[in-house]
Coordinates of C-alpha atoms in Angstrom, one line a residue:
Chain H
X1 CA -24.0 83.1 140.0
X2 CA -23.2 81.7 136.7
X3 CA -23.4 78.5 134.9
X4 CA -23.0 75.1 137.0
X5 CA -20.2 72.1 137.2
X6 CA -23.1 71.0 134.7
X7 CA -23.7 73.3 131.6
X8 CA -26.8 72.5 130.0
X9 CA -25.5 73.5 126.2
X10 CA -22.2 75.2 125.8
X11 CA -20.6 75.6 123.0
X12 CA -16.2 76.8 122.0
X13 CA -15.0 79.1 119.3
X14 CA -18.2 78.1 118.1
X15 CA -18.5 79.2 113.9
X16 CA -20.9 79.3 110.8
X17 CA -21.1 80.9 107.7
X18 CA -23.8 81.1 105.7
X19 CA -23.5 81.6 101.3
X20 CA -24.1 85.6 102.4
X21 CA -24.4 86.2 105.5
X22 CA -21.8 85.1 108.8
X23 CA -24.8 84.2 111.3
X24 CA -22.7 83.0 114.6
X25 CA -19.3 84.2 114.6
X26 CA -17.0 82.6 117.4
X27 CA -19.4 82.6 119.9
X28 CA -18.4 80.4 123.2
X29 CA -21.0 80.3 125.8
X30 CA -22.7 78.4 128.1
X31 CA -26.1 78.2 129.5
X32 CA -26.5 76.1 133.4
X33 CA -30.1 75.4 135.1
X34 CA -32.6 76.7 135.1
X35 CA -34.5 79.8 132.9
X36 CA -31.8 80.8 130.1
X37 CA -32.5 83.8 127.6
X38 CA -31.2 84.2 124.9
X39 CA -31.6 87.9 123.0
X40 CA -30.4 88.9 120.3
X41 CA -31.8 91.0 117.5
X42 CA -33.3 90.0 114.6
X43 CA -31.1 87.9 112.3
X44 CA -28.8 88.0 116.1
X45 CA -28.1 83.8 115.3
X46 CA -30.3 82.8 117.6
X47 CA -32.6 80.0 115.7
X48 CA -29.0 79.5 114.5
X49 CA -27.4 78.8 117.7
X50 CA -30.6 77.1 118.3
X51 CA -30.3 74.3 115.1
X52 CA -26.5 73.4 115.7
X53 CA -27.2 73.0 119.7
X54 CA -30.2 70.2 118.3
X55 CA -27.6 68.5 115.8
X56 CA -29.7 69.8 112.6
X57 CA -26.7 71.8 111.6
X58 CA -23.0 71.8 111.5
X59 CA -21.5 74.8 112.3
X60 CA -18.0 75.2 109.7
X61 CA -15.7 75.4 113.1
X62 CA -15.9 75.2 117.1
X63 CA -17.9 72.6 118.9
X64 CA -20.6 72.3 120.6
X65 CA -22.3 70.7 124.0
X66 CA -25.6 69.7 125.6
X67 CA -26.3 67.8 128.0
X68 CA -22.1 66.8 128.1
X69 CA -23.3 65.2 124.4
X70 CA -21.7 66.8 121.4
X71 CA -23.7 68.2 119.0
X72 CA -21.2 66.4 116.1
X73 CA -21.9 63.3 117.1
X74 CA -24.4 62.2 119.1
X75 CA -27.6 64.4 117.7
X76 CA -29.9 61.2 118.1
X77 CA -29.4 61.5 121.6
X78 CA -29.6 65.2 122.4
X79 CA -32.6 64.9 120.1
X80 CA -34.4 62.3 123.0
X81 CA -33.3 64.3 125.7
X82 CA -35.0 67.9 124.8
X83 CA -37.7 69.6 123.4
X84 CA -38.1 72.5 120.4
X85 CA -40.8 74.7 120.2
X86 CA -39.7 76.7 116.1
X87 CA -40.3 80.3 115.7
X88 CA -42.1 79.3 112.6
X89 CA -45.8 78.3 112.8
X90 CA -45.4 73.7 112.5
X91 CA -49.2 73.0 112.5
X92 CA -50.9 71.3 110.2
X93 CA -55.2 73.4 110.3
X94 CA -56.9 69.9 110.1
X95 CA -55.3 68.2 113.0
X96 CA -56.7 68.4 116.3
X97 CA -54.2 69.8 119.2
X98 CA -54.7 66.7 121.3
X99 CA -54.1 63.8 118.0
X100 CA -51.2 66.5 117.4
X101 CA -49.1 66.4 120.0
X102 CA -50.1 62.3 120.4
X103 CA -48.0 61.9 117.4
X104 CA -45.6 64.2 118.4
X105 CA -45.1 62.3 121.1
X106 CA -45.4 59.3 118.9
X107 CA -42.0 60.6 117.4
X108 CA -40.5 60.6 119.9
X109 CA -40.7 57.6 121.1
X110 CA -43.1 57.5 123.9
X111 CA -45.9 54.4 123.0
X112 CA -49.5 55.0 122.2
X113 CA -51.2 54.9 125.5
X114 CA -48.4 57.1 127.3
X115 CA -48.4 59.7 124.6
X116 CA -51.7 59.7 124.9
X117 CA -51.6 60.5 128.8
X118 CA -48.8 62.7 128.3
X119 CA -50.4 64.1 126.0
X120 CA -53.7 65.0 128.0
X121 CA -51.5 66.9 131.1
X122 CA -49.3 68.4 128.7
X123 CA -52.3 70.5 127.2
X124 CA -53.3 71.1 130.5
X125 CA -50.3 72.3 131.8
X126 CA -50.1 74.5 129.2
X127 CA -53.4 75.8 129.3
X128 CA -55.7 74.7 126.7
X129 CA -58.8 73.0 127.6
X130 CA -61.9 71.9 125.7
X131 CA -61.3 73.6 122.9
X132 CA -57.9 70.5 122.2
X133 CA -60.2 68.4 120.2
X134 CA -61.0 70.9 117.3
X135 CA -59.0 71.4 114.8
X136 CA -56.1 73.9 114.8
X137 CA -57.4 75.6 112.1
X138 CA -59.6 78.0 114.1
X139 CA -57.4 78.5 116.8
X140 CA -56.2 81.9 117.5
X141 CA -52.0 82.8 118.0
X142 CA -52.6 81.8 121.6
X143 CA -53.7 79.1 121.0
X144 CA -51.4 78.4 118.4
X145 CA -47.9 78.8 120.3
X146 CA -49.5 76.8 123.3
X147 CA -49.9 73.9 121.1
X148 CA -46.6 74.6 120.2
X149 CA -44.9 74.7 122.9
X150 CA -47.0 71.2 124.3
X151 CA -45.2 69.5 122.2
X152 CA -41.7 70.4 122.5
X153 CA -42.7 68.8 126.2
X154 CA -44.6 66.0 125.6
X155 CA -42.2 63.9 126.1
X156 CA -41.3 65.6 129.4
X157 CA -37.7 66.5 128.4
X158 CA -34.2 67.1 130.2
X159 CA -34.3 70.9 128.3
X160 CA -36.4 73.1 126.4
X161 CA -35.5 75.3 124.0
X162 CA -38.1 78.3 122.7
X163 CA -37.6 80.1 119.6
X164 CA -39.7 83.4 119.9
X165 CA -42.1 81.9 122.5
X166 CA -43.8 85.0 122.7
X167 CA -43.8 85.9 119.0
X168 CA -47.3 87.9 117.6
X169 CA -49.0 87.6 120.9
X170 CA -50.9 90.8 123.2
X171 CA -49.9 91.8 126.4
X172 CA -51.3 89.5 128.5
X173 CA -51.1 86.4 126.0
X174 CA -47.3 87.7 126.5
X175 CA -47.5 88.2 130.6
X176 CA -49.2 84.4 130.8
X177 CA -46.4 82.4 128.1
X178 CA -43.8 84.2 130.3
X179 CA -45.4 82.8 133.4
X180 CA -45.2 79.8 132.3
X181 CA -41.9 79.4 131.6
X182 CA -41.1 80.4 134.2
X183 CA -43.0 77.8 135.9
X184 CA -41.3 74.9 133.2
X185 CA -38.2 76.0 134.1
X186 CA -39.0 76.0 138.5
X187 CA -42.4 73.7 138.5
X188 CA -41.5 71.1 136.5
X189 CA -38.4 71.0 136.5
X190 CA -36.8 71.0 133.0
X191 CA -34.6 73.6 131.9
X192 CA -35.4 76.0 129.8
X193 CA -33.4 78.7 126.6
X194 CA -35.2 81.0 125.7
X195 CA -34.8 83.6 123.1
X196 CA -36.1 86.7 122.4
X197 CA -35.6 90.0 120.6
X198 CA -37.2 92.2 123.6
X199 CA -34.5 91.9 126.4
X200 CA -37.2 93.5 128.9
X201 CA -38.9 90.4 128.6
X202 CA -37.5 87.8 129.7
X203 CA -35.8 89.9 131.9
X204 CA -39.3 89.0 134.6
X205 CA -38.5 85.3 133.7
X206 CA -34.6 84.0 133.1
X207 CA -32.1 83.5 135.8
X208 CA -29.8 83.8 133.7
X209 CA -29.3 86.1 130.1
X210 CA -27.0 85.8 127.6
X211 CA -26.7 89.0 125.2
X212 CA -25.8 88.1 121.3
X213 CA -25.9 90.4 117.8
X214 CA -24.3 89.4 114.6
X215 CA -23.7 86.1 116.0
X216 CA -21.3 87.1 118.6
X217 CA -21.8 87.7 122.8
X218 CA -22.2 90.9 124.0
X219 CA -22.8 90.1 126.8
X220 CA -23.5 86.9 129.5
X221 CA -24.9 87.2 133.3
X222 CA -26.6 85.6 135.6
X223 CA -30.3 88.1 136.3
X224 CA -28.9 88.2 140.3
X225 CA -25.9 90.1 139.2
X226 CA -27.7 93.5 138.3
X227 CA -30.8 93.6 140.2
X228 CA -28.8 93.8 143.4
X229 CA -26.6 96.3 141.7
X230 CA -30.4 98.8 141.3
X231 CA -32.9 98.8 143.4
X232 CA -35.8 100.4 143.2
X233 CA -38.6 101.3 144.2
X234 CA -42.0 103.2 142.5
X235 CA -44.4 104.8 143.9
X236 CA -47.5 106.2 141.9
X237 CA -49.9 109.5 143.6
X238 CA -53.0 111.1 142.7
X239 CA -51.7 114.0 142.5
X240 CA -48.5 116.2 144.8
X241 CA -46.2 114.3 142.3
X242 CA -44.1 117.3 143.1
X243 CA -44.6 118.1 145.9
X244 CA -44.0 114.1 147.5
X245 CA -40.5 114.0 145.4
X246 CA -40.2 116.9 148.0
X247 CA -40.4 115.6 150.6
X248 CA -38.2 112.6 150.3
X249 CA -35.7 114.5 148.9
X250 CA -35.6 116.6 152.2
X251 CA -35.7 113.1 154.3
X252 CA -32.0 112.4 152.2
X253 CA -33.8 110.2 149.0
X254 CA -32.9 109.6 145.7
X255 CA -35.9 109.9 143.8
X256 CA -36.3 110.7 139.5
X257 CA -40.0 111.2 138.1
X258 CA -40.6 108.6 135.0
X259 CA -44.0 110.6 134.0
X260 CA -46.2 110.0 136.6
X261 CA -44.5 107.4 138.3
X262 CA -42.0 108.8 140.0
X263 CA -39.0 106.2 141.0
X264 CA -36.8 106.1 144.4
X265 CA -33.6 104.1 145.3
X266 CA -34.1 101.6 147.9
X267 CA -30.8 102.5 150.6
X268 CA -28.5 99.7 150.5
X269 CA -27.2 99.9 153.8
X270 CA -31.0 100.0 155.5
X271 CA -34.2 99.3 153.2
X272 CA -36.1 98.8 155.7
X273 CA -35.1 103.4 156.0
X274 CA -36.7 104.0 152.2
X275 CA -40.0 102.3 152.3
X276 CA -40.8 103.8 156.2
X277 CA -39.2 107.1 154.6
X278 CA -41.8 106.8 151.6
X279 CA -44.9 105.5 153.6
X280 CA -44.5 107.9 156.1
X281 CA -43.9 110.7 153.5
X282 CA -47.7 110.2 151.6
X283 CA -48.9 109.3 155.3
X284 CA -48.2 112.9 156.4
X285 CA -49.1 115.1 152.7
X286 CA -52.0 113.0 152.3
X287 CA -52.3 111.8 149.4
X288 CA -54.0 108.6 147.1
X289 CA -51.3 106.1 146.5
X290 CA -51.8 104.6 143.1
X291 CA -49.5 102.3 143.4
X292 CA -46.2 101.3 144.5
X293 CA -43.6 98.7 143.4
X294 CA -41.0 96.9 143.7
X295 CA -38.2 97.3 141.2
X296 CA -35.7 95.5 140.0
X297 CA -32.7 97.4 138.0
X298 CA -33.8 97.3 134.7
X299 CA -31.7 94.8 132.1
X300 CA -32.0 96.8 129.4
X301 CA -30.8 100.0 131.0
X302 CA -27.7 97.8 132.5
X303 CA -26.7 96.0 127.9
X304 CA -27.3 100.1 127.3
X305 CA -23.9 100.0 126.9
X306 CA -21.8 101.0 123.1
X307 CA -22.3 97.6 120.9
X308 CA -18.6 96.9 119.8
Chain Y
X1 CA -69.9 67.4 165.5
X2 CA -67.3 68.8 162.0
X3 CA -68.2 67.1 158.7
X4 CA -65.3 66.0 156.8
X5 CA -64.6 66.9 153.1
X6 CA -65.9 63.8 151.3
X7 CA -63.7 64.9 148.3
X8 CA -60.4 66.8 148.0
X9 CA -59.1 67.6 144.6
X10 CA -55.2 67.3 144.7
X11 CA -53.5 69.2 142.4
X12 CA -50.8 66.7 141.6
X13 CA -49.1 69.3 139.1
X14 CA -46.6 68.4 136.9
X15 CA -45.2 65.2 137.0
X16 CA -42.3 63.6 135.2
X17 CA -42.0 60.5 132.5
X18 CA -40.3 57.9 133.6
X19 CA -41.9 55.2 131.1
X20 CA -40.0 53.6 128.4
X21 CA -39.1 55.7 125.1
X22 CA -38.8 53.0 122.4
X23 CA -36.1 53.7 119.9
X24 CA -36.2 55.7 115.9
X25 CA -37.3 52.3 114.6
X26 CA -40.6 52.6 116.9
X27 CA -41.3 56.1 116.0
X28 CA -40.8 55.6 112.5
X29 CA -43.1 52.7 111.8
X30 CA -45.5 54.7 113.6
X31 CA -45.5 57.9 111.5
X32 CA -45.5 54.9 108.4
X33 CA -48.3 53.6 111.0
X34 CA -50.3 57.0 110.9
X35 CA -49.3 57.4 107.2
X36 CA -51.0 54.5 105.8
X37 CA -54.3 55.1 108.0
X38 CA -54.2 59.1 106.4
X39 CA -54.4 57.2 102.9
X40 CA -57.8 55.9 103.0
X41 CA -59.5 59.0 105.0
X42 CA -58.5 56.5 108.5
X43 CA -58.1 58.7 111.1
X44 CA -59.1 62.0 109.2
X45 CA -62.5 64.4 108.8
X46 CA -65.6 63.1 107.1
X47 CA -64.8 64.4 103.8
X48 CA -61.3 63.1 103.7
X49 CA -62.9 59.6 103.7
X50 CA -64.8 59.5 100.4
X51 CA -62.1 59.8 98.2
X52 CA -60.1 56.8 98.7
X53 CA -63.9 54.7 99.8
X54 CA -65.2 55.4 96.6
X55 CA -62.0 54.9 95.2
X56 CA -61.6 51.5 96.9
X57 CA -64.8 50.2 96.1
X58 CA -64.6 51.1 92.3
X59 CA -62.0 48.5 92.4
X60 CA -64.0 46.1 93.9
X61 CA -66.6 46.6 91.0
X62 CA -64.6 44.9 87.8
X63 CA -64.1 41.8 91.1
X64 CA -67.7 41.4 91.7
X65 CA -68.4 41.5 88.0
X66 CA -65.5 38.9 87.3
X67 CA -66.7 36.7 90.6
X68 CA -70.4 37.5 88.4
X69 CA -69.7 35.7 85.4
X70 CA -66.9 32.8 86.6
X71 CA -70.0 31.6 88.9
X72 CA -72.8 32.8 85.9
X73 CA -71.2 31.3 82.8
X74 CA -68.4 29.4 84.5
X75 CA -66.0 31.3 82.0
X76 CA -62.6 32.7 83.5
X77 CA -63.0 36.4 81.4
X78 CA -60.8 39.1 83.9
X79 CA -57.3 37.3 83.7
X80 CA -55.5 38.5 87.6
X81 CA -52.0 39.8 85.4
X82 CA -54.0 41.9 82.9
X83 CA -55.7 43.9 86.3
X84 CA -53.2 46.7 87.7
X85 CA -53.4 47.7 83.6
X86 CA -57.6 47.4 83.0
X87 CA -57.6 49.9 86.4
X88 CA -54.3 52.1 85.3
X89 CA -56.9 55.1 85.1
X90 CA -58.5 54.1 89.1
X91 CA -55.0 53.8 90.4
X92 CA -53.4 56.9 89.1
X93 CA -56.5 58.4 90.5
X94 CA -55.8 57.4 94.1
X95 CA -52.0 58.6 94.1
X96 CA -52.3 61.3 92.8
X97 CA -55.2 61.9 95.1
X98 CA -53.6 60.8 97.8
X99 CA -49.6 61.1 98.1
X100 CA -49.7 64.5 98.0
X101 CA -51.3 64.5 101.3
X102 CA -48.8 62.4 103.1
X103 CA -45.9 64.9 101.7
X104 CA -47.5 68.7 101.9
X105 CA -48.5 69.7 104.1
X106 CA -45.5 68.8 106.3
X107 CA -43.7 70.7 103.9
X108 CA -46.3 73.3 103.8
X109 CA -47.7 73.4 107.5
X110 CA -44.0 73.8 107.8
X111 CA -44.6 69.8 110.7
X112 CA -41.2 68.8 109.5
X113 CA -38.7 69.9 111.7
X114 CA -40.8 69.2 114.8
X115 CA -40.2 66.0 112.9
X116 CA -36.8 66.2 112.9
X117 CA -36.0 67.4 115.6
X118 CA -36.6 64.3 117.2
X119 CA -35.0 61.5 117.1
X120 CA -35.8 60.6 113.3
X121 CA -33.5 61.5 110.2
X122 CA -35.3 62.1 107.0
X123 CA -34.5 58.9 105.8
X124 CA -36.7 57.6 108.1
X125 CA -39.3 60.3 108.0
X126 CA -38.7 59.6 103.6
X127 CA -39.3 55.7 104.7
X128 CA -41.7 56.2 106.2
X129 CA -43.7 57.9 103.7
X130 CA -43.1 55.5 100.7
X131 CA -43.9 52.7 102.7
X132 CA -47.2 53.6 103.9
X133 CA -48.1 54.7 100.7
X134 CA -46.6 51.4 98.7
X135 CA -48.6 49.6 101.6
X136 CA -51.9 50.9 100.8
X137 CA -51.0 50.2 97.0
X138 CA -50.4 46.7 97.3
X139 CA -52.8 46.7 99.1
X140 CA -55.7 48.4 96.3
X141 CA -54.4 45.9 94.3
X142 CA -54.1 42.7 96.2
X143 CA -57.5 42.8 98.1
X144 CA -59.3 43.0 94.7
X145 CA -57.2 39.8 93.2
X146 CA -57.8 37.5 96.3
X147 CA -61.3 38.2 96.4
X148 CA -61.4 37.3 93.1
X149 CA -59.3 34.5 93.5
X150 CA -60.9 32.7 96.2
X151 CA -64.8 33.4 94.0
X152 CA -63.0 32.1 91.9
X153 CA -62.3 28.7 94.2
X154 CA -65.4 28.8 95.4
X155 CA -67.4 28.3 92.2
X156 CA -65.4 25.6 90.5
X157 CA -63.9 26.7 87.2
X158 CA -63.5 23.6 85.4
X159 CA -59.9 22.9 84.9
X160 CA -57.2 23.2 87.1
X161 CA -57.5 26.5 88.6
X162 CA -55.7 30.0 87.7
X163 CA -52.7 30.5 91.0
X164 CA -50.2 30.7 88.9
X165 CA -51.8 34.1 87.3
X166 CA -52.9 34.5 90.8
X167 CA -49.5 34.6 92.9
X168 CA -47.6 36.5 89.6
X169 CA -50.4 38.9 89.8
X170 CA -48.9 39.3 93.5
X171 CA -45.8 39.6 92.7
X172 CA -46.6 42.2 90.3
X173 CA -48.7 43.9 92.9
X174 CA -45.9 44.5 94.9
X175 CA -43.8 45.5 91.4
X176 CA -46.2 48.4 90.7
X177 CA -46.5 49.2 94.4
X178 CA -42.2 50.0 94.7
X179 CA -42.7 51.5 90.9
X180 CA -45.7 53.8 91.3
X181 CA -45.5 54.6 95.4
X182 CA -41.7 56.2 94.5
X183 CA -42.6 58.3 91.1
X184 CA -45.9 59.5 93.1
X185 CA -44.1 60.7 96.5
X186 CA -41.1 61.9 94.4
X187 CA -43.9 64.3 91.8
X188 CA -45.3 64.9 95.4
X189 CA -43.2 66.0 97.8
X190 CA -41.6 68.5 94.9
X191 CA -44.4 71.0 95.4
X192 CA -45.8 72.3 99.2
X193 CA -49.0 72.6 98.0
X194 CA -51.9 69.8 97.9
X195 CA -53.3 70.6 95.2
X196 CA -50.4 71.7 92.5
X197 CA -49.1 67.9 93.7
X198 CA -52.2 66.2 92.3
X199 CA -51.8 68.2 89.7
X200 CA -48.8 66.8 89.1
X201 CA -48.5 63.3 89.4
X202 CA -52.4 63.0 86.9
X203 CA -50.3 65.1 84.9
X204 CA -47.4 62.8 85.3
X205 CA -49.4 59.6 84.1
X206 CA -51.8 61.1 81.4
X207 CA -48.7 62.0 79.4
X208 CA -47.0 58.8 79.8
X209 CA -49.7 56.9 78.6
X210 CA -50.5 59.1 75.4
X211 CA -46.9 59.7 74.9
X212 CA -46.5 55.8 75.5
X213 CA -49.1 55.2 73.1
X214 CA -48.8 57.8 70.3
X215 CA -45.4 56.7 69.7
X216 CA -45.7 52.9 69.8
X217 CA -48.6 53.6 67.2
X218 CA -46.7 55.9 65.1
X219 CA -43.4 54.3 65.3
X220 CA -45.8 50.7 64.3
X221 CA -47.3 52.7 61.1
X222 CA -43.9 53.8 60.1
X223 CA -42.6 49.6 59.7
X224 CA -40.5 50.1 62.5
X225 CA -41.3 46.8 64.0
X226 CA -38.0 46.2 66.2
X227 CA -37.9 48.9 68.5
X228 CA -42.2 50.2 68.7
X229 CA -42.4 47.9 71.4
X230 CA -39.6 49.7 73.5
X231 CA -41.6 52.6 73.3
X232 CA -44.6 51.3 74.7
X233 CA -41.7 50.7 78.3
X234 CA -42.6 54.6 78.7
X235 CA -45.5 54.5 80.5
X236 CA -44.4 52.8 83.8
X237 CA -47.6 50.5 84.2
X238 CA -46.3 48.2 81.1
X239 CA -43.0 49.0 82.3
X240 CA -44.1 47.0 85.2
X241 CA -46.6 44.3 83.3
X242 CA -43.2 43.7 80.9
X243 CA -41.0 43.1 84.5
X244 CA -44.1 41.0 85.9
X245 CA -44.3 38.6 83.2
X246 CA -40.5 38.8 82.3
X247 CA -40.5 37.9 86.1
X248 CA -43.4 35.5 86.9
X249 CA -44.3 34.7 83.1
X250 CA -47.9 35.4 83.0
X251 CA -48.8 36.9 79.0
X252 CA -48.4 40.2 78.4
X253 CA -51.2 43.1 79.2
X254 CA -50.7 44.2 75.9
X255 CA -50.5 42.0 74.4
X256 CA -48.0 42.9 72.3
X257 CA -45.0 41.0 74.0
X258 CA -42.2 43.5 75.6
X259 CA -39.5 44.2 74.0
X260 CA -36.5 42.8 77.0
X261 CA -37.6 41.3 79.9
X262 CA -33.4 42.1 81.1
X263 CA -33.9 45.3 79.7
X264 CA -36.9 46.0 81.9
X265 CA -35.7 44.4 85.3
X266 CA -33.1 47.1 84.5
X267 CA -35.2 50.2 84.1
X268 CA -37.8 49.4 87.2
X269 CA -35.0 49.4 88.9
X270 CA -32.8 52.4 87.7
X271 CA -36.8 54.6 87.8
X272 CA -37.1 53.8 91.4
X273 CA -33.7 54.4 92.2
X274 CA -33.9 57.5 90.7
X275 CA -37.0 58.1 92.2
X276 CA -36.1 57.3 96.1
X277 CA -33.0 59.8 95.3
X278 CA -34.8 62.3 94.7
X279 CA -37.5 61.8 97.2
X280 CA -34.1 62.1 99.4
X281 CA -32.3 64.9 98.1
X282 CA -35.3 67.0 98.1
X283 CA -35.5 65.9 102.0
X284 CA -31.9 67.2 102.1
X285 CA -32.8 70.4 101.3
X286 CA -36.1 71.3 103.3
X287 CA -34.1 70.1 106.2
X288 CA -31.6 72.5 106.3

């Protein structure tokens, strides 16, 4: 499944040069509904692309559209319909999250009463409770990221641009943020374009991933394409990893050891056979099973191709 | 018998917003109102309220004294048109304290990109900020003048009320508001640091006042009486006073008279245009 019939955003031969660097180089890409990941190293052109899509920066050549609107001429309409969470810090420390999000809702054109309601709702959805009445100067990074996300969602946009939302978060905060992004794309029904320089974290939440490097498109594919390609299960046992591997291999399974984990390739023709084999092997050998989980093929592996 | 649950908490989940979405104008208005309230410390911390309220209180003192003198001595001691000149130090402090508040935090904490990712343009943003400070300054001048005028009417001084003076001073207050707020915002917006902004704005008003007085004195002493009055116009307060006296026929606060009304008007417009252009250019750059 690639981009749907009406792409959320699309670019055509987009090129943006700054005096000292070419940020985007003839980039043609489209993103459909759901959660789209935009991956690239720092300086790959992700933020530049978002600014062009917001209609804040004009490209040297090429064109771009968002929700069917032309970024060159309809930037104003685009900015009414989208939300934007910048990569950098953007919160005045002496305001409370509530005041700030209400204000930003008004800046998007919501009347004051509606702005208050929406701000309370949105802050609750991103998981900010009593602390939302405190000045934001005292917030942790995780809380600040949540407020930044709330101000991007408060006016109920059709599409949000999230620029590096997991930046600076600890592993747990990262997981929570990613789960939240997944919810925005599914439960909230808001299309998401999320950037990250970490490919691994996007595979968990995205429907579609676009990889750019040096302003050029490296690859654009739906997540399902690679998950179908390689289904594996990971098994971790307390002791006897070696014996388990031998037993499974003898039974005709493809097994590989990754540190303390055994990864077993799921038989494409008969998936149930592999699961049964693992269960029986663990039982018969009397091993203590620590972990048994489904693994999708890592996008990282798929993209590990020579970079042009 | 089964017990029916009496209350259930429903997770209503995410709700979409399908109410009205106002245009750019209303967003700009909301920003202007928020800024105007903020100038007087409303909706901010208690600490932020002290300075503006103190300055408002100081601005009202001459009014109280003046009404007292009018009531007791039946004398018109403080003419309306000279009020702003008389209070220029307080006004300068007010502008220095409050104009960086309006612009610096948005630059320093990088809130500006959030405004610009919404249906607001750089021009709307600048317009909202300039208007907020101009209205604040107009209020700071017009309220004491109006109180004094009401006081004069109530005291019922001998002779006709000084309605012409009062209206001229109100017209002058508009000019003061336009010139001083644009210049202050222009100066304050060049640094994202609020403290530095305060210093720059107060230094500007002190410097222009000092230079203008010095040049005037030197030129007068050296006998160049025709050139000397031009030196007064270096002080923005005297510049507005000269335009005020040219347009509304009020008495010059310096008692010296100004060179040419038309020239003063032209200079005033030029300075306002320059300041507004400066602010717009500065924000165009900040936005990119």
